[in-house]
Amino acid sequence: MSSELSTDVLIVGAGVAGLWLNARLRRLGYSTLVVERGALGGGQTLKSQGIIHGGAKYALHGALTGASEAIADMPRRWREALAGTGELDLSGVRLLSEAHYLWSPGTLAGNLTSFFASKAVRGRVDQVKGEQLPPALQDPGFKGKVYRLAELVVDVPSLLARLAELAGDGLLAGEHIEPLRENAELVGLRVDGRAIRAQRIVLSAGGGTQALLQALGLEQPAMQTRPLHMVLAKGPSLKPLYAHCLGGGPKPRITVTTHPAADGQWVWYLGGDIAEADGVAREPAEQIAVAQHEIAKLLPWVDLREVRWATLRVDRAEPAQSGLVRPDNAFLADQQRLLVGWPTKLALAPDFADRVIAALQRDSLKPGPVAPLPPLPRPPLAQPIWEQLLP
Ligand code: FAD
C-alpha cells in the first residue's frame, strides 16, 4: 500500500456534517482529509428535505428549549453562506424557497395558539394570502390559513456539489477502517490498509458511527436511529409547495418540499407524521395509498392522474436520548484525539462545525504545515433520490 499520509484533522463520513466541517477547517488553514465509504452525501443528507429550520416547528407544543437558540440562528448563517458572504462561500448553491410555510387546514386553533404564544416564534411569522400563497395553494377552493416562517429550503444536490468542490483534494474513497495506534494511543486510522496520522479524528459518519466506535473498541457516545418511511410523487400537475401542514398532534401532519427533477417536472417529497411510526409500519403500497388520500383531502384541486409515486425508507441517526426529548442542537463528544458527533439536522451543520472548532481551539491545536496530498481515489457524488426512484 502507498506511503503513510498525515493531516491535521481526519474526518470520517462525507455527509453535510463532515463536508461542512471540512470546508470550515480548510478556510482556517488546517489540513484535512475526509474519508467516505459510499457516495458523497448518500447517507441521510441527500435524503433530507433541505429545510433550514429556525426552530419554529418545534415551538408548536412549547417544546422549544433554551438549547434551540442555536437553531434560531441557522437561517441567517445559511443565508449569508449562500450569498457568498458567510463562513463558507456557497454562492451557486440553488435556493429552492426563500421561506417555508405553516399551513393549517382550518380547524386547529389550539395548535396555533400555543404556536404564536411561543417567544421563539414571535416576530418571525407572517400570515400570507392571495398571490403570496405558495403556488400549489393558489386555488379558489383553498380555505386554510398560511403563515410564512423565516426558514429557507436549499437544493441539497447542489449543496453537496459545492461542498465537494470546497473539499479540493481532501476526499478519499475508503471502506475498511481500523485504528492506528502507537504505544496503545490512537494516532490515526488505517483506511483500506493506508496509514493516516492525524492530530484529531472526527467521526461524522451518521448511522455508520456506532460500528466505527466498535472498531475502535469504544461504546460511547451511544447512538439511536429513528426510522422514517417517506413518500415521493412526481407529475406534470405538481406545483411548488414548501410547507408543514398542521394536524391535531405535536408534529406536522405532513411536511411537503418540492424538488426539481432532471426532466423539468417537480417532485413532491412528503415527510412529517405520515412518515413516522404508523407510516413505518405500512408496506410501501399502503403508504402510497395513505399519501394519495391525504393529498386528495388537503388539496382536492390537484390532478393526481399522471402522478407517479415511490416510497423511501431511511433512518435518522442521532445521539441516544433519554425519554422522548428530541435533540435540537448539534451533538459532539470528545475524548483525547477523537471527536464524535451528529449534527441531528442538516440545518445544524454550522453548529456541528462550531463545536469541533471550539474543541480544537480549547486544545490550542494550530494548523500544521500543509503538504499537498498525492492523488487519492475520490468518492463520487450521490444521485438525487428522485432520479434514483422516479427517473
Ligand atoms: P449522513 O448524511 O448520513 O452522512 C454520513 C456519511 O458517513 C455517509 O455518507 C456514509 O456513507 C458515511 N459513512 C458511514 N460509515 C462510514 C464508514 N465506516 N467509513 C466511511 N464513511 C462512512 N434536517 C434538516 O435540517 N432539514 C430537513 O429538512 C431534514 N429532512 C430530513 C429528511 C429525512 C428523510 C431524513 C432522514 C433526515 C432529514 N434531516 C433534515 C436530517 C439530516 O438529513 C441529517 O441530520 C443530516 O443529513 C446528517 O448529516 P451527517 O453528515 O451527520 O450524516
Short mmCIF file of C-alpha atoms and ligand atoms in Angstrom, two decimals:
data_model
loop_
_atom_site.label_atom_id
_atom_site.label_comp_id
_atom_site.label_asym_id
_atom_site.label_seq_id
_atom_site.Cartn_x
_atom_site.Cartn_y
_atom_site.Cartn_z
CA MET A 1 0.00 0.00 0.00
CA SER A 2 1.10 3.55 -0.72
CA SER A 3 3.03 5.59 1.79
CA GLU A 4 1.68 6.96 5.02
CA LEU A 5 -0.34 10.20 4.98
CA SER A 6 -0.65 12.78 7.68
CA THR A 7 -3.15 15.56 8.24
CA ASP A 8 -4.30 17.90 10.99
CA VAL A 9 -7.87 16.63 11.02
CA LEU A 10 -9.08 13.32 9.61
CA ILE A 11 -12.86 13.23 9.15
CA VAL A 12 -14.81 10.01 8.58
CA GLY A 13 -18.13 10.47 6.78
CA ALA A 14 -18.88 12.87 3.93
CA GLY A 15 -22.44 13.88 4.70
CA VAL A 16 -23.26 17.51 5.36
CA ALA A 17 -21.59 17.38 8.80
CA GLY A 18 -18.22 16.12 7.56
CA LEU A 19 -18.19 18.23 4.40
CA TRP A 20 -19.24 21.48 6.08
CA LEU A 21 -16.69 20.96 8.85
CA ASN A 22 -14.03 20.13 6.29
CA ALA A 23 -14.66 23.34 4.36
CA ARG A 24 -14.61 25.44 7.56
CA LEU A 25 -11.34 23.86 8.74
CA ARG A 26 -9.67 24.38 5.36
CA ARG A 27 -10.66 28.04 5.47
CA LEU A 28 -8.96 28.28 8.86
CA GLY A 29 -5.77 26.81 7.39
CA TYR A 30 -5.98 23.27 8.78
CA SER A 31 -5.03 20.35 6.57
CA THR A 32 -7.90 17.89 6.35
CA LEU A 33 -8.92 14.64 4.75
CA VAL A 34 -12.48 13.25 4.56
CA VAL A 35 -12.97 9.51 4.16
CA GLU A 36 -16.23 8.28 2.63
CA ARG A 37 -17.20 4.66 2.00
CA GLY A 38 -20.10 5.37 -0.36
CA ALA A 39 -21.18 8.40 -2.34
CA LEU A 40 -20.82 11.97 -1.03
CA GLY A 41 -24.00 12.83 0.86
CA GLY A 42 -25.51 9.44 0.04
CA GLY A 43 -26.42 8.70 3.68
CA GLN A 44 -29.11 10.87 5.27
CA THR A 45 -28.03 14.19 3.75
CA LEU A 46 -29.26 13.58 0.23
CA LYS A 47 -32.49 12.11 1.58
CA SER A 48 -33.24 15.17 3.68
CA GLN A 49 -35.89 17.71 2.73
CA GLY A 50 -33.40 20.58 2.73
CA ILE A 51 -35.32 22.77 5.20
CA ILE A 52 -33.10 25.17 7.12
CA HIS A 53 -35.17 25.23 10.27
CA GLY A 54 -35.11 28.17 12.60
CA GLY A 55 -36.86 26.22 15.33
CA ALA A 56 -40.42 27.33 14.54
CA LYS A 57 -41.75 23.81 14.06
CA TYR A 58 -40.52 22.81 17.49
CA ALA A 59 -42.42 25.63 19.12
CA LEU A 60 -45.71 24.04 18.14
CA HIS A 61 -46.17 22.42 21.51
CA GLY A 62 -43.93 24.61 23.57
CA ALA A 63 -41.14 22.05 23.04
CA LEU A 64 -38.60 24.71 22.13
CA THR A 65 -35.97 24.80 24.84
CA GLY A 66 -33.05 27.08 25.61
CA ALA A 67 -30.78 24.88 23.53
CA SER A 68 -32.88 25.65 20.48
CA GLU A 69 -31.41 29.11 20.39
CA ALA A 70 -28.58 27.67 18.27
CA ILE A 71 -31.12 26.61 15.68
CA ALA A 72 -32.79 30.01 15.70
CA ASP A 73 -29.62 31.48 14.15
CA MET A 74 -29.25 28.85 11.41
CA PRO A 75 -31.35 30.51 8.67
CA ARG A 76 -29.20 33.67 8.93
CA ARG A 77 -25.94 31.73 8.80
CA TRP A 78 -27.06 29.70 5.79
CA ARG A 79 -28.41 32.79 4.03
CA GLU A 80 -25.03 34.53 4.40
CA ALA A 81 -23.16 31.44 3.19
CA LEU A 82 -25.49 31.17 0.18
CA ALA A 83 -24.85 34.85 -0.59
CA GLY A 84 -21.09 34.15 -0.52
CA THR A 85 -20.54 36.45 2.46
CA GLY A 86 -20.70 33.98 5.34
CA GLU A 87 -18.50 31.40 6.99
CA LEU A 88 -18.40 29.42 3.71
CA ASP A 89 -18.81 30.58 0.13
CA LEU A 90 -21.87 28.66 -1.03
CA SER A 91 -22.71 31.03 -3.86
CA GLY A 92 -24.09 28.98 -6.74
CA VAL A 93 -25.98 26.60 -4.47
CA ARG A 94 -29.62 26.63 -5.52
CA LEU A 95 -32.12 28.06 -3.07
CA LEU A 96 -35.44 26.27 -3.64
CA SER A 97 -37.54 28.55 -1.47
CA GLU A 98 -36.94 31.79 0.42
CA ALA A 99 -39.40 30.57 3.02
CA HIS A 100 -41.02 27.51 4.47
CA TYR A 101 -44.72 27.83 5.28
CA LEU A 102 -47.00 26.63 8.00
CA TRP A 103 -50.41 25.71 6.76
CA SER A 104 -53.43 24.99 8.85
CA PRO A 105 -56.31 23.31 7.05
CA GLY A 106 -58.80 25.25 9.17
CA THR A 107 -59.85 23.83 12.50
CA LEU A 108 -56.67 23.88 14.53
CA ALA A 109 -56.95 26.98 16.66
CA GLY A 110 -55.48 25.19 19.69
CA ASN A 111 -52.27 24.35 17.92
CA LEU A 112 -51.86 27.81 16.54
CA THR A 113 -52.49 29.47 19.88
CA SER A 114 -49.60 27.73 21.59
CA PHE A 115 -47.51 28.25 18.49
CA PHE A 116 -47.95 32.00 18.45
CA ALA A 117 -47.59 32.23 22.22
CA SER A 118 -44.04 30.95 21.88
CA LYS A 119 -41.32 33.54 22.32
CA ALA A 120 -39.16 31.87 19.69
CA VAL A 121 -41.75 32.44 17.02
CA ARG A 122 -42.94 35.93 17.80
CA GLY A 123 -41.93 38.38 15.11
CA ARG A 124 -40.77 35.67 12.75
CA VAL A 125 -44.10 34.59 11.27
CA ASP A 126 -46.41 36.45 8.89
CA GLN A 127 -49.76 35.35 7.55
CA VAL A 128 -49.91 35.26 3.75
CA LYS A 129 -52.93 35.40 1.46
CA GLY A 130 -53.87 35.53 -2.23
CA GLU A 131 -50.95 35.83 -4.60
CA GLN A 132 -48.45 35.47 -1.78
CA LEU A 133 -49.62 31.92 -1.17
CA PRO A 134 -47.37 29.09 -2.32
CA PRO A 135 -48.33 28.24 -5.96
CA ALA A 136 -49.84 24.85 -5.04
CA LEU A 137 -52.27 26.55 -2.61
CA GLN A 138 -53.42 29.27 -5.02
CA ASP A 139 -56.83 27.81 -5.76
CA PRO A 140 -60.30 29.23 -5.10
CA GLY A 141 -61.03 26.00 -3.22
CA PHE A 142 -58.30 26.65 -0.63
CA LYS A 143 -59.79 27.53 2.76
CA GLY A 144 -56.96 27.21 5.28
CA LYS A 145 -54.58 29.71 6.84
CA VAL A 146 -50.95 30.00 5.79
CA TYR A 147 -48.05 31.56 7.68
CA ARG A 148 -44.62 32.32 6.30
CA LEU A 149 -41.77 31.12 8.50
CA ALA A 150 -38.31 32.68 8.43
CA GLU A 151 -36.81 29.39 7.23
CA LEU A 152 -35.41 28.53 3.82
CA VAL A 153 -35.17 25.41 1.69
CA VAL A 154 -31.96 24.52 -0.12
CA ASP A 155 -31.36 22.19 -3.06
CA VAL A 156 -29.26 19.52 -1.37
CA PRO A 157 -27.67 18.03 -4.54
CA SER A 158 -26.21 21.44 -5.49
CA LEU A 159 -25.11 21.99 -1.87
CA LEU A 160 -23.22 18.70 -1.92
CA ALA A 161 -21.63 19.51 -5.27
CA ARG A 162 -20.36 22.83 -3.88
CA LEU A 163 -19.09 21.31 -0.63
CA ALA A 164 -17.27 18.65 -2.68
CA GLU A 165 -15.64 21.47 -4.70
CA LEU A 166 -14.56 23.21 -1.48
CA ALA A 167 -13.00 19.93 -0.32
CA GLY A 168 -10.37 20.25 -3.06
CA ASP A 169 -8.01 17.28 -3.00
CA GLY A 170 -9.09 16.25 0.50
CA LEU A 171 -11.58 13.47 -0.30
CA LEU A 172 -10.72 9.80 -0.03
CA ALA A 173 -12.90 6.84 -1.00
CA GLY A 174 -12.29 4.21 1.65
CA GLU A 175 -14.24 1.43 3.21
CA HIS A 176 -12.29 -0.59 5.70
CA ILE A 177 -11.25 1.43 8.74
CA GLU A 178 -9.04 0.29 11.61
CA PRO A 179 -7.37 2.19 14.45
CA LEU A 180 -3.74 3.25 14.01
CA ARG A 181 -2.11 3.09 17.43
CA GLU A 182 1.31 3.92 18.80
CA ASN A 183 2.14 2.83 22.34
CA ALA A 184 -1.56 1.99 22.79
CA GLU A 185 -2.51 5.57 21.88
CA LEU A 186 -4.76 6.31 18.91
CA VAL A 187 -2.69 8.39 16.48
CA GLY A 188 -4.75 8.00 13.32
CA LEU A 189 -6.63 5.48 11.23
CA ARG A 190 -5.74 2.83 8.74
CA VAL A 191 -8.07 3.20 5.75
CA ASP A 192 -8.09 0.23 3.35
CA GLY A 193 -4.60 -0.55 4.66
CA ARG A 194 -3.24 3.02 4.21
CA ALA A 195 -1.96 4.59 7.45
CA ILE A 196 -3.22 8.15 8.04
CA ARG A 197 -1.85 10.05 11.03
CA ALA A 198 -3.89 12.93 12.40
CA GLN A 199 -3.85 15.43 15.24
CA ARG A 200 -7.60 14.92 15.58
CA ILE A 201 -10.04 12.33 14.21
CA VAL A 202 -13.68 13.30 13.75
CA LEU A 203 -16.33 10.63 13.31
CA SER A 204 -19.29 12.19 11.49
CA ALA A 205 -20.46 9.01 9.83
CA GLY A 206 -24.20 9.29 10.62
CA GLY A 207 -25.68 5.82 11.00
CA GLY A 208 -22.22 4.28 10.48
CA THR A 209 -20.72 5.88 13.60
CA GLN A 210 -21.70 3.13 16.03
CA ALA A 211 -19.87 0.46 14.02
CA LEU A 212 -16.82 2.74 13.73
CA LEU A 213 -16.77 3.22 17.51
CA GLN A 214 -16.91 -0.54 17.94
CA ALA A 215 -13.98 -0.94 15.54
CA LEU A 216 -12.07 1.41 17.87
CA GLY A 217 -13.15 -0.61 20.91
CA LEU A 218 -15.50 2.11 22.20
CA GLU A 219 -19.16 2.11 23.24
CA GLN A 220 -19.74 5.79 23.89
CA PRO A 221 -21.31 8.06 22.81
CA ALA A 222 -24.37 5.89 22.31
CA MET A 223 -26.41 6.37 19.17
CA GLN A 224 -30.05 5.87 18.28
CA THR A 225 -31.76 5.56 14.93
CA ARG A 226 -35.25 6.69 14.07
CA PRO A 227 -36.82 5.03 11.04
CA LEU A 228 -38.84 7.03 8.51
CA HIS A 229 -40.93 5.99 5.54
CA MET A 230 -41.02 8.96 3.15
CA VAL A 231 -43.21 9.33 0.06
CA LEU A 232 -42.23 10.82 -3.32
CA ALA A 233 -44.63 11.95 -6.01
CA LYS A 234 -43.73 13.22 -9.48
CA GLY A 235 -46.04 14.56 -12.15
CA PRO A 236 -46.79 17.43 -14.55
CA SER A 237 -49.61 18.79 -12.35
CA LEU A 238 -47.47 19.33 -9.24
CA LYS A 239 -46.50 22.91 -8.38
CA PRO A 240 -44.01 24.09 -5.78
CA LEU A 241 -45.05 23.74 -2.16
CA TYR A 242 -42.81 24.06 0.88
CA ALA A 243 -44.98 23.70 3.96
CA HIS A 244 -45.77 21.91 7.18
CA CYS A 245 -49.45 21.05 7.21
CA LEU A 246 -50.69 21.09 10.79
CA GLY A 247 -52.67 18.19 12.18
CA GLY A 248 -54.06 17.74 15.67
CA GLY A 249 -50.84 16.32 17.12
CA PRO A 250 -47.49 17.74 18.14
CA LYS A 251 -45.88 17.01 14.77
CA PRO A 252 -46.85 18.38 11.39
CA ARG A 253 -49.37 16.03 9.80
CA ILE A 254 -47.39 16.24 6.61
CA THR A 255 -44.31 18.22 5.57
CA VAL A 256 -44.06 18.86 1.84
CA THR A 257 -40.97 20.01 -0.03
CA THR A 258 -40.68 20.25 -3.82
CA HIS A 259 -37.60 19.36 -5.86
CA PRO A 260 -36.67 19.90 -9.50
CA ALA A 261 -36.19 16.67 -11.48
CA ALA A 262 -33.80 16.49 -14.42
CA ASP A 263 -36.72 16.23 -16.89
CA GLY A 264 -38.20 19.56 -15.75
CA GLN A 265 -41.02 18.13 -13.64
CA TRP A 266 -41.46 18.80 -9.93
CA VAL A 267 -41.18 16.10 -7.29
CA TRP A 268 -43.08 16.37 -4.02
CA TYR A 269 -41.26 14.82 -1.10
CA LEU A 270 -43.56 14.06 1.83
CA GLY A 271 -42.45 13.66 5.43
CA GLY A 272 -43.81 14.68 8.84
CA ASP A 273 -46.16 12.48 10.82
CA ILE A 274 -47.11 10.41 7.78
CA ALA A 275 -43.51 9.13 7.57
CA GLU A 276 -43.19 8.26 11.28
CA ALA A 277 -44.42 5.33 13.41
CA ASP A 278 -47.64 4.32 11.59
CA GLY A 279 -46.06 5.10 8.24
CA VAL A 280 -43.01 3.00 9.07
CA ALA A 281 -45.28 0.03 9.86
CA ARG A 282 -47.02 0.29 6.48
CA GLU A 283 -45.96 -1.58 3.36
CA PRO A 284 -44.96 0.78 0.50
CA ALA A 285 -48.24 0.33 -1.45
CA GLU A 286 -50.28 1.07 1.66
CA GLN A 287 -48.10 4.10 2.49
CA ILE A 288 -48.64 5.47 -1.02
CA ALA A 289 -52.42 4.94 -0.69
CA VAL A 290 -52.42 6.93 2.58
CA ALA A 291 -50.41 9.75 0.96
CA GLN A 292 -52.79 9.85 -2.01
CA HIS A 293 -55.75 10.04 0.35
CA GLU A 294 -54.12 12.86 2.36
CA ILE A 295 -53.33 14.91 -0.75
CA ALA A 296 -56.83 14.34 -2.18
CA LYS A 297 -58.32 15.55 1.11
CA LEU A 298 -56.00 18.52 1.68
CA LEU A 299 -55.52 19.66 -1.92
CA PRO A 300 -58.55 18.32 -3.82
CA TRP A 301 -57.85 20.55 -6.85
CA VAL A 302 -54.53 18.82 -7.63
CA ASP A 303 -54.91 16.39 -10.54
CA LEU A 304 -53.13 13.22 -9.45
CA ARG A 305 -53.92 11.13 -12.53
CA GLU A 306 -50.48 11.37 -14.11
CA VAL A 307 -48.55 11.39 -10.87
CA ARG A 308 -46.08 8.57 -10.21
CA TRP A 309 -45.32 7.51 -6.64
CA ALA A 310 -42.50 5.87 -4.69
CA THR A 311 -41.53 5.47 -1.06
CA LEU A 312 -38.16 5.61 0.66
CA ARG A 313 -37.21 4.01 3.94
CA VAL A 314 -34.40 5.81 5.74
CA ASP A 315 -33.11 6.00 9.31
CA ARG A 316 -32.17 9.22 11.05
CA ALA A 317 -29.08 8.80 13.22
CA GLU A 318 -28.79 10.80 16.43
CA PRO A 319 -27.16 10.60 19.85
CA ALA A 320 -29.15 8.32 22.17
CA GLN A 321 -31.78 10.33 24.03
CA SER A 322 -33.44 9.65 27.31
CA GLY A 323 -37.23 9.76 27.06
CA LEU A 324 -38.81 11.31 24.02
CA VAL A 325 -36.87 14.56 24.00
CA ARG A 326 -35.61 15.38 20.55
CA PRO A 327 -32.13 16.75 20.13
CA ASP A 328 -32.37 20.29 18.83
CA ASN A 329 -28.74 21.25 18.57
CA ALA A 330 -25.67 19.53 17.20
CA PHE A 331 -24.03 16.94 19.45
CA LEU A 332 -20.30 16.41 19.91
CA ALA A 333 -18.39 14.28 22.42
CA ASP A 334 -14.61 14.24 22.58
CA GLN A 335 -12.00 12.09 24.22
CA GLN A 336 -8.37 12.94 23.53
CA ARG A 337 -7.77 12.84 19.77
CA LEU A 338 -11.20 11.52 18.92
CA LEU A 339 -14.29 13.69 18.37
CA VAL A 340 -17.61 12.01 17.67
CA GLY A 341 -20.97 13.53 16.84
CA TRP A 342 -24.14 14.03 14.89
CA PRO A 343 -25.48 17.37 13.66
CA THR A 344 -29.01 15.91 14.21
CA LYS A 345 -30.23 18.19 11.40
CA LEU A 346 -28.87 19.36 8.09
CA ALA A 347 -29.64 22.90 9.27
CA LEU A 348 -27.29 22.43 12.25
CA ALA A 349 -24.17 21.56 10.23
CA PRO A 350 -22.71 25.02 11.07
CA ASP A 351 -23.29 24.36 14.78
CA PHE A 352 -21.58 20.97 14.49
CA ALA A 353 -18.54 22.64 12.88
CA ASP A 354 -18.51 25.32 15.62
CA ARG A 355 -18.31 22.63 18.28
CA VAL A 356 -15.38 20.86 16.63
CA ILE A 357 -13.53 24.14 16.08
CA ALA A 358 -14.15 25.14 19.72
CA ALA A 359 -12.59 21.83 20.83
CA LEU A 360 -9.51 22.44 18.63
CA GLN A 361 -9.15 25.96 19.99
CA ARG A 362 -9.59 24.77 23.59
CA ASP A 363 -6.66 22.38 23.00
CA SER A 364 -4.64 25.15 21.25
CA LEU A 365 -4.32 22.97 18.16
CA LYS A 366 -2.82 25.19 15.47
CA PRO A 367 -2.75 24.35 11.75
CA GLY A 368 0.41 22.40 10.87
CA PRO A 369 2.33 22.68 7.59
CA VAL A 370 0.08 21.76 4.65
CA ALA A 371 1.75 19.24 2.35
CA PRO A 372 0.00 18.56 -0.97
CA LEU A 373 -1.78 15.20 -0.95
CA PRO A 374 -0.97 12.56 -3.55
CA PRO A 375 -3.78 11.69 -6.00
CA LEU A 376 -6.35 9.69 -3.99
CA PRO A 377 -9.37 7.61 -5.03
CA ARG A 378 -12.25 10.08 -4.84
CA PRO A 379 -15.78 9.15 -3.76
CA PRO A 380 -18.48 10.01 -6.34
CA LEU A 381 -21.32 12.48 -5.79
CA ALA A 382 -24.61 10.81 -4.89
CA GLN A 383 -27.54 10.94 -7.35
CA PRO A 384 -30.69 12.76 -6.14
CA ILE A 385 -33.10 10.18 -4.72
CA TRP A 386 -35.94 11.23 -7.05
CA GLU A 387 -33.69 10.45 -10.02
CA GLN A 388 -32.97 7.06 -8.47
CA LEU A 389 -36.58 6.23 -7.57
CA LEU A 390 -38.66 8.11 -10.16
CA PRO A 391 -36.38 8.52 -13.21
P1 FAD B 1 -25.01 11.46 6.73
O1 FAD B 1 -25.55 12.36 5.69
O2 FAD B 1 -25.73 10.20 6.99
O3 FAD B 1 -23.50 11.19 6.34
C1 FAD B 1 -22.72 10.21 6.95
C2 FAD B 1 -21.76 9.67 5.90
O4 FAD B 1 -20.86 8.78 6.54
C3 FAD B 1 -22.47 8.86 4.81
O5 FAD B 1 -22.13 9.43 3.55
C4 FAD B 1 -21.94 7.47 4.99
O6 FAD B 1 -21.78 6.75 3.77
C5 FAD B 1 -20.59 7.71 5.65
N1 FAD B 1 -20.10 6.59 6.42
C6 FAD B 1 -20.79 5.81 7.30
N2 FAD B 1 -19.98 4.88 7.82
C7 FAD B 1 -18.75 5.04 7.25
C8 FAD B 1 -17.52 4.36 7.36
N3 FAD B 1 -17.37 3.32 8.17
N4 FAD B 1 -16.48 4.79 6.64
C9 FAD B 1 -16.62 5.85 5.78
N5 FAD B 1 -17.77 6.54 5.64
C10 FAD B 1 -18.83 6.12 6.37
N6 FAD B 1 -32.53 18.03 8.55
C11 FAD B 1 -32.83 19.33 8.34
O7 FAD B 1 -32.21 20.21 8.90
N7 FAD B 1 -33.82 19.70 7.47
C12 FAD B 1 -34.59 18.79 6.81
O8 FAD B 1 -35.46 19.15 6.04
C13 FAD B 1 -34.32 17.40 7.06
N8 FAD B 1 -35.06 16.45 6.45
C14 FAD B 1 -34.75 15.14 6.64
C15 FAD B 1 -35.49 14.18 5.98
C16 FAD B 1 -35.17 12.83 6.09
C17 FAD B 1 -35.99 11.80 5.39
C18 FAD B 1 -34.05 12.45 6.89
C19 FAD B 1 -33.66 11.02 7.01
C20 FAD B 1 -33.32 13.41 7.57
C21 FAD B 1 -33.65 14.76 7.45
N9 FAD B 1 -32.93 15.74 8.12
C22 FAD B 1 -33.23 17.07 7.93
C23 FAD B 1 -31.78 15.38 8.97
C24 FAD B 1 -30.50 15.48 8.19
O9 FAD B 1 -30.62 14.85 6.96
C25 FAD B 1 -29.36 14.84 8.97
O10 FAD B 1 -29.32 15.29 10.30
C26 FAD B 1 -28.01 15.17 8.33
O11 FAD B 1 -28.05 14.98 6.93
C27 FAD B 1 -26.95 14.29 8.93
O12 FAD B 1 -25.74 14.55 8.29
P2 FAD B 1 -24.47 13.67 8.59
O13 FAD B 1 -23.38 14.22 7.77
O14 FAD B 1 -24.26 13.53 10.05
O15 FAD B 1 -24.90 12.18 8.15
#
